[in-house]
Short mmCIF file of C-alpha atoms and ligand atoms in Angstrom, two decimals:
data_model
loop_
_atom_site.label_atom_id
_atom_site.label_comp_id
_atom_site.label_asym_id
_atom_site.label_seq_id
_atom_site.Cartn_x
_atom_site.Cartn_y
_atom_site.Cartn_z
CA MET A 1 26.73 16.39 11.25
CA ALA A 2 23.37 14.83 10.94
CA PRO A 3 22.34 14.08 7.37
CA THR A 4 19.84 16.22 5.47
CA GLN A 5 16.41 14.57 4.92
CA TYR A 6 15.93 12.38 1.82
CA ILE A 7 13.08 13.86 -0.90
CA ALA A 8 11.79 10.98 -2.85
CA PRO A 9 12.30 12.39 -6.67
CA VAL A 10 9.04 12.41 -8.94
CA THR A 11 9.10 10.03 -11.96
CA ASP A 12 6.92 9.83 -14.86
CA SER A 13 5.73 6.06 -15.86
CA THR A 14 6.90 6.38 -19.40
CA ALA A 15 10.19 6.27 -18.03
CA ILE A 16 9.56 2.97 -16.52
CA PHE A 17 6.74 1.21 -18.25
CA ARG A 18 6.59 0.52 -22.05
CA GLN A 19 4.96 3.42 -24.13
CA ASP A 20 2.63 1.02 -25.80
CA LEU A 21 1.54 -1.09 -22.60
CA PHE A 22 -2.24 0.00 -23.06
CA LYS A 23 -2.24 0.03 -26.74
CA SER A 24 -5.73 -0.86 -28.14
CA LYS A 25 -7.34 -0.69 -24.64
CA VAL A 26 -10.07 1.91 -23.34
CA LEU A 27 -10.26 3.60 -20.32
CA PHE A 28 -13.73 5.07 -18.71
CA CYS A 29 -12.95 7.51 -16.11
CA THR A 30 -15.75 9.43 -13.95
CA GLY A 31 -14.25 12.81 -12.69
CA GLY A 32 -11.66 12.74 -15.43
CA GLY A 33 -12.15 16.25 -16.34
CA SER A 34 -9.98 17.74 -13.75
CA GLY A 35 -7.32 16.89 -10.79
CA ILE A 36 -6.29 13.74 -9.78
CA CYS A 37 -8.43 11.73 -12.30
CA LYS A 38 -7.38 14.04 -15.14
CA ALA A 39 -3.65 13.17 -14.34
CA MET A 40 -4.44 9.33 -14.20
CA THR A 41 -6.18 9.72 -17.48
CA GLU A 42 -3.24 11.49 -19.09
CA ALA A 43 -0.80 8.89 -17.61
CA ILE A 44 -2.86 5.94 -19.03
CA MET A 45 -3.35 7.38 -22.39
CA ARG A 46 0.56 8.18 -22.63
CA HIS A 47 0.78 4.37 -22.85
CA GLY A 48 -1.62 4.23 -25.76
CA ALA A 49 -4.97 3.83 -24.11
CA ASN A 50 -7.88 5.98 -25.54
CA ALA A 51 -10.16 7.25 -22.94
CA VAL A 52 -13.33 8.54 -22.04
CA ILE A 53 -14.12 11.14 -19.61
CA VAL A 54 -17.21 11.49 -17.63
CA GLY A 55 -18.75 14.62 -15.45
CA ARG A 56 -21.26 16.92 -15.09
CA LYS A 57 -19.71 19.98 -16.68
CA LEU A 58 -19.47 19.35 -20.60
CA GLU A 59 -17.75 22.64 -21.30
CA ARG A 60 -14.81 21.69 -18.76
CA LEU A 61 -14.81 18.13 -20.03
CA THR A 62 -14.66 18.82 -23.60
CA GLU A 63 -12.08 21.33 -23.42
CA SER A 64 -9.95 18.47 -20.84
CA ALA A 65 -10.70 15.86 -23.48
CA THR A 66 -9.20 18.24 -26.33
CA GLN A 67 -6.21 18.79 -24.06
CA LEU A 68 -5.53 15.04 -23.34
CA SER A 69 -5.71 14.15 -26.98
CA LYS A 70 -3.17 16.93 -28.17
CA ALA A 71 -0.78 15.85 -25.12
CA THR A 72 -0.80 11.98 -25.52
CA GLY A 73 -1.78 11.39 -29.04
CA SER A 74 -4.24 8.87 -28.22
CA GLN A 75 -7.85 9.78 -28.46
CA CYS A 76 -10.15 11.14 -25.63
CA ILE A 77 -13.80 12.18 -25.54
CA ALA A 78 -16.01 13.52 -23.23
CA ALA A 79 -19.37 11.83 -21.95
CA GLN A 80 -21.82 14.18 -19.92
CA ALA A 81 -23.24 12.43 -16.87
CA ASP A 82 -24.09 12.67 -13.26
CA VAL A 83 -22.94 9.45 -11.50
CA ARG A 84 -26.00 9.99 -9.34
CA GLN A 85 -28.13 9.15 -12.22
CA PRO A 86 -27.70 5.40 -13.59
CA SER A 87 -29.44 6.33 -16.60
CA GLN A 88 -27.05 8.90 -17.70
CA LEU A 89 -24.04 6.56 -17.07
CA LYS A 90 -25.58 3.93 -19.12
CA ASP A 91 -25.63 6.61 -22.03
CA ALA A 92 -21.98 7.39 -21.36
CA VAL A 93 -21.10 3.52 -21.58
CA ALA A 94 -23.16 3.38 -24.76
CA LYS A 95 -21.27 6.39 -26.18
CA THR A 96 -17.93 4.79 -25.26
CA ILE A 97 -18.68 1.50 -27.21
CA GLU A 98 -19.96 3.18 -30.07
CA LYS A 99 -16.84 5.16 -30.49
CA PHE A 100 -14.25 2.72 -29.16
CA GLY A 101 -16.17 -0.66 -29.06
CA ARG A 102 -14.72 -2.04 -25.55
CA ILE A 103 -13.93 -0.88 -22.05
CA ASP A 104 -10.97 -2.23 -20.19
CA PHE A 105 -10.38 0.10 -17.51
CA VAL A 106 -12.67 1.98 -15.12
CA ILE A 107 -11.56 4.51 -12.87
CA CYS A 108 -14.44 5.57 -10.25
CA GLY A 109 -13.32 9.25 -9.47
CA ALA A 110 -16.10 11.57 -9.48
CA ALA A 111 -16.44 12.98 -5.72
CA GLY A 112 -17.72 15.96 -3.79
CA ASN A 113 -16.14 17.65 -0.81
CA PHE A 114 -16.56 20.71 1.21
CA LEU A 115 -15.57 21.76 4.65
CA ALA A 116 -18.55 21.39 7.38
CA SER A 117 -18.67 19.95 11.01
CA ILE A 118 -21.62 17.49 11.91
CA ASP A 119 -23.17 20.07 13.71
CA GLY A 120 -22.97 22.62 10.93
CA MET A 121 -23.93 20.34 7.92
CA SER A 122 -27.50 19.45 6.69
CA GLU A 123 -28.95 16.05 6.42
CA ASN A 124 -28.82 16.92 2.55
CA ALA A 125 -25.43 17.92 2.44
CA PHE A 126 -24.39 14.45 4.25
CA LYS A 127 -26.54 12.65 1.66
CA THR A 128 -25.39 14.46 -1.18
CA VAL A 129 -21.48 13.47 -1.21
CA MET A 130 -22.43 9.82 -0.07
CA GLU A 131 -24.56 9.83 -3.30
CA ILE A 132 -21.78 11.06 -5.48
CA ASP A 133 -19.06 8.97 -3.76
CA THR A 134 -20.23 5.80 -2.79
CA LEU A 135 -23.91 5.50 -4.69
CA GLY A 136 -22.02 6.99 -7.88
CA THR A 137 -19.28 4.29 -7.58
CA PHE A 138 -21.95 1.43 -7.27
CA ASN A 139 -23.76 3.16 -10.49
CA THR A 140 -20.37 3.27 -12.51
CA VAL A 141 -19.74 -0.34 -11.38
CA LYS A 142 -23.21 -1.35 -12.74
CA ALA A 143 -23.22 0.46 -16.03
CA THR A 144 -19.66 -0.79 -17.10
CA LEU A 145 -19.51 -4.35 -15.43
CA PRO A 146 -20.74 -6.39 -18.45
CA HIS A 147 -17.95 -4.88 -20.50
CA ILE A 148 -15.35 -5.25 -17.81
CA ARG A 149 -16.27 -8.86 -17.38
CA ALA A 150 -15.87 -9.15 -21.60
CA SER A 151 -12.44 -7.68 -21.57
CA HIS A 152 -11.13 -9.27 -18.06
CA GLY A 153 -10.57 -5.62 -17.25
CA SER A 154 -9.92 -3.79 -14.17
CA TYR A 155 -11.20 -1.01 -11.69
CA ILE A 156 -9.52 1.82 -9.72
CA HIS A 157 -11.64 3.37 -7.24
CA VAL A 158 -10.44 6.64 -5.53
CA SER A 159 -10.75 6.54 -2.17
CA ALA A 160 -8.57 8.81 0.68
CA THR A 161 -6.61 8.18 4.03
CA LEU A 162 -8.60 10.80 6.21
CA HIS A 163 -11.32 8.13 7.03
CA TRP A 164 -8.64 5.87 8.65
CA LYS A 165 -8.59 8.37 11.52
CA GLY A 166 -11.09 10.93 12.71
CA THR A 167 -10.73 13.85 10.45
CA PRO A 168 -12.74 16.89 11.69
CA TYR A 169 -15.02 18.60 9.13
CA GLN A 170 -14.84 15.65 6.88
CA VAL A 171 -17.73 13.33 8.30
CA HIS A 172 -19.25 12.96 4.73
CA VAL A 173 -16.26 12.23 2.76
CA SER A 174 -14.92 10.09 5.51
CA ALA A 175 -18.22 7.74 5.50
CA ALA A 176 -18.25 7.78 1.75
CA LYS A 177 -14.81 6.54 1.10
CA ALA A 178 -15.22 3.89 3.90
CA GLY A 179 -18.14 2.50 1.76
CA VAL A 180 -16.13 3.23 -1.46
CA ASP A 181 -13.29 0.59 0.32
CA ALA A 182 -15.78 -1.78 1.11
CA LEU A 183 -17.26 -1.99 -2.03
CA SER A 184 -14.20 -2.58 -3.93
CA ALA A 185 -13.43 -5.25 -1.92
CA VAL A 186 -16.53 -7.34 -2.59
CA LEU A 187 -16.04 -6.47 -6.29
CA ALA A 188 -13.00 -7.98 -6.16
CA VAL A 189 -14.03 -11.26 -4.68
CA GLU A 190 -17.26 -11.14 -6.49
CA GLU A 191 -15.92 -10.68 -9.69
CA GLY A 192 -12.55 -12.21 -9.48
CA PRO A 193 -13.35 -15.62 -10.65
CA ARG A 194 -14.47 -13.77 -13.76
CA GLY A 195 -11.18 -12.32 -14.19
CA VAL A 196 -12.23 -8.70 -13.12
CA ARG A 197 -9.79 -6.91 -10.73
CA SER A 198 -10.52 -3.94 -8.43
CA ASN A 199 -8.14 -1.89 -6.34
CA VAL A 200 -8.41 1.16 -4.34
CA ILE A 201 -5.99 3.98 -4.70
CA ALA A 202 -5.93 6.32 -1.45
CA PRO A 203 -4.28 9.52 -2.04
CA GLY A 204 -2.93 11.43 1.15
CA PRO A 205 -2.16 15.27 0.76
CA ILE A 206 -1.29 15.99 -3.22
CA GLY A 207 -0.18 19.30 -3.98
CA GLU A 208 -1.31 21.22 -6.94
CA THR A 209 -4.99 19.86 -6.69
CA GLU A 210 -8.39 21.77 -5.77
CA GLY A 211 -8.53 19.78 -2.81
CA MET A 212 -5.33 20.86 -1.38
CA SER A 213 -5.76 24.65 -2.12
CA ARG A 214 -9.62 24.64 -1.43
CA LEU A 215 -9.86 22.15 1.63
CA SER A 216 -6.60 22.63 3.50
CA ALA A 217 -4.49 25.60 5.07
CA TYR A 218 -1.47 24.04 2.94
CA PRO A 219 -0.92 27.02 0.23
CA LYS A 220 -1.04 29.69 2.86
CA GLU A 221 1.67 27.86 4.39
CA GLY A 222 4.33 28.16 1.73
CA GLY A 223 2.84 27.61 -1.83
CA GLU A 224 4.60 25.83 -4.46
CA LYS A 225 8.04 26.52 -3.07
CA LYS A 226 7.45 23.79 -0.34
CA GLU A 227 6.70 21.43 -2.67
CA VAL A 228 10.55 21.04 -3.62
CA GLN A 229 11.61 21.56 -0.17
CA ALA A 230 12.19 18.78 2.24
CA ASN A 231 9.03 18.50 4.39
CA SER A 232 9.60 16.90 7.61
CA ARG A 233 5.85 15.78 8.11
CA TYR A 234 6.26 13.25 5.24
CA PRO A 235 8.49 10.55 6.02
CA LEU A 236 9.58 10.66 2.07
CA GLY A 237 10.53 14.27 2.48
CA ARG A 238 7.63 15.61 0.20
CA ILE A 239 3.93 16.27 -0.33
CA GLY A 240 2.26 13.82 -2.87
CA ASN A 241 2.57 14.80 -6.63
CA LEU A 242 -0.20 13.99 -9.17
CA LYS A 243 2.46 11.88 -10.97
CA ASP A 244 2.66 9.61 -7.87
CA VAL A 245 -1.02 8.86 -8.08
CA ALA A 246 -0.94 8.53 -11.81
CA ASN A 247 2.08 6.24 -11.84
CA ALA A 248 0.24 3.77 -9.08
CA ALA A 249 -2.77 3.83 -11.74
CA VAL A 250 -0.58 2.93 -14.37
CA PHE A 251 0.95 0.03 -12.30
CA PHE A 252 -2.63 -1.22 -11.14
CA PHE A 253 -4.02 -1.57 -14.58
CA SER A 254 -0.74 -3.21 -16.04
CA PRO A 255 -0.01 -6.68 -16.21
CA ALA A 256 2.72 -6.15 -13.49
CA ALA A 257 -0.32 -6.20 -10.97
CA GLU A 258 -2.35 -9.19 -12.63
CA ASN A 259 -2.65 -11.14 -9.39
CA ILE A 260 -3.50 -7.95 -7.10
CA SER A 261 -6.91 -7.07 -6.43
CA GLY A 262 -9.05 -6.00 -3.24
CA GLN A 263 -6.28 -4.02 -2.17
CA VAL A 264 -6.46 -0.08 -0.62
CA ILE A 265 -3.11 1.51 -1.37
CA ALA A 266 -2.09 4.80 0.23
CA ILE A 267 -0.15 7.30 -2.06
CA ASP A 268 1.17 9.36 0.72
CA GLY A 269 5.14 8.75 1.24
CA ALA A 270 3.95 6.87 4.53
CA PHE A 271 2.48 10.34 5.85
CA GLU A 272 -0.55 8.61 7.29
CA HIS A 273 1.87 6.05 9.75
CA LEU A 274 3.41 8.84 11.38
CA ARG A 275 1.58 9.54 14.74
CA SER A 276 2.69 13.09 16.27
CA PHE A 277 5.92 11.85 17.51
CA GLN A 278 6.88 12.24 21.19
CA LEU A 279 10.61 13.01 19.92
CA PRO A 280 11.81 15.73 17.35
CA TYR A 281 11.07 14.26 14.02
CA PRO A 282 13.04 13.50 11.90
CA GLN A 283 15.93 14.76 13.91
CA ALA A 284 15.65 12.03 16.39
CA LEU A 285 16.23 9.71 13.53
CA LEU A 286 18.85 11.58 11.64
CA ASP A 287 20.86 12.81 14.52
CA PRO A 288 20.48 10.31 17.47
CA GLU A 289 23.01 12.17 19.25
CA SER A 290 20.87 15.42 19.52
CA ILE A 291 18.05 13.22 21.66
CA LYS A 292 20.60 11.19 23.86
CA HIS A 293 19.87 13.61 26.82
CA MET A 294 16.12 12.15 26.43
CA ILE A 295 16.99 8.58 26.73
CA LYS A 296 17.23 7.30 29.95
CA PRO A 297 20.30 4.70 30.77
CA ARG A 298 19.24 1.06 31.71
CA LEU A 299 19.46 0.51 35.20
N1 LIG B 1 -20.82 23.50 3.15
C1 LIG B 1 -21.92 22.97 3.59
N2 LIG B 1 -22.73 22.51 3.05
C2 LIG B 1 -22.85 22.16 1.53
C3 LIG B 1 -21.71 22.97 0.81
C4 LIG B 1 -20.68 23.61 1.77
N3 LIG B 1 -19.54 23.88 1.14
N4 LIG B 1 -21.83 22.68 -0.31
C5 LIG B 1 -23.19 22.07 -0.54
N5 LIG B 1 -23.64 21.84 0.70
C6 LIG B 1 -24.73 21.29 0.68
C7 LIG B 1 -26.03 22.34 0.17
O1 LIG B 1 -26.25 23.20 0.93
C8 LIG B 1 -27.09 21.46 0.08
O2 LIG B 1 -27.68 21.16 1.18
P1 LIG B 1 -29.32 21.77 1.64
O3 LIG B 1 -30.32 21.36 0.61
O4 LIG B 1 -29.36 21.52 3.03
O5 LIG B 1 -28.64 23.40 1.57
C9 LIG B 1 -26.32 19.91 -0.32
O6 LIG B 1 -25.07 20.24 0.05
C10 LIG B 1 -26.32 20.00 -1.80
O7 LIG B 1 -25.58 21.03 -2.47
P2 LIG B 1 -25.81 21.19 -3.91
O8 LIG B 1 -25.10 22.18 -4.34
O9 LIG B 1 -27.27 21.38 -4.28
O10 LIG B 1 -25.54 19.83 -4.63
P3 LIG B 1 -24.80 19.89 -6.04
O11 LIG B 1 -25.02 18.05 -6.28
O12 LIG B 1 -24.90 20.50 -6.83
O13 LIG B 1 -23.17 19.56 -5.63
C11 LIG B 1 -21.27 19.10 -4.53
C12 LIG B 1 -22.62 18.94 -4.25
C13 LIG B 1 -20.68 18.68 -3.32
C14 LIG B 1 -20.40 18.60 -5.73
C15 LIG B 1 -20.75 20.80 -4.26
O14 LIG B 1 -20.77 21.18 -3.19
C16 LIG B 1 -19.43 21.18 -5.16
O15 LIG B 1 -19.62 21.68 -6.29
N6 LIG B 1 -18.23 21.12 -4.53
C17 LIG B 1 -17.03 21.59 -5.31
C18 LIG B 1 -16.60 20.56 -6.26
C19 LIG B 1 -15.89 19.32 -5.32
O16 LIG B 1 -16.40 19.02 -4.56
N7 LIG B 1 -15.01 18.55 -6.12
C20 LIG B 1 -14.25 17.45 -5.36
C21 LIG B 1 -12.92 17.51 -5.50
S1 LIG B 1 -12.14 18.02 -4.01
#
């Protein structure tokens, strides 16, 4: 009988890295009020860092900051800013310095997304996402760089994998995230000599996120149940989990990644590498006998 498909376990970074790994460190995270960025912030705080989460909606941010502080035992405060407004970001940085005195880690995560075709999207809609994702990342780097230089700190930019191929209804996000990837590479080489690192985390499909429920057909296909069942669309057997992304962030900010910069790392269980297969997947690999009739013997 063919073996069943492997399902990657979900691990918590506190089971692997020291609890006090980031003691006395400070994280500045745009988009930290919800979703993937909130999960990354929580993981970094669980290792002792204090954090400032930045976003447009003060009420949601404040609520999230309280939750994060309670859940982790570290301190989190909210700073309201639109990443498209450099002066608001500078105020958020000033608030961080006033409260915590330093910034060691920055996550550039604020992003906008909706489904729209090139034909069906206004020029302003395209510009809006470019401004939030790409310009917002540049503005965040500009506002924080003096402090990151001072601490020999590190950046993580939240990108995507969808722009590696042509993804319909995602031209704005594809162009914007390609810009983020390029920006990070330049940042890595320009600031490396001053002890600053910059890497990109590119989440593939991640369950339990607003992006998956609003921008894909995923929940309609099977909901939460599907996350624990083997899913043959993923070589490692399952859709991404928020913890997968959070663990990557802990690693990139940790001294274990001291000589890693300018990289783009997909967190997708090899999903992006799998082309629509000409043979049944993964049966063709787990049970080669089942496709033997399709393989011509050598002449
Ligand atoms: N489809 C097509 N166009 C859209 C759109 C949609 N779903 N949502 C916004 N736009 C267009 C608007 O129509 C407008 O263009 P117009 O002036 O030509 O009409 C332009 O984008 C700006 O929209 P607006 O709502 O004024 O901008 P905003 O700065 O307030 O918000 C977003 C922009 C992207 C943040 C907003 O669409 C949003 O709140 N999205 C949901 C949150 C989100 O994206 N989270 C990211 C995690 S997945």
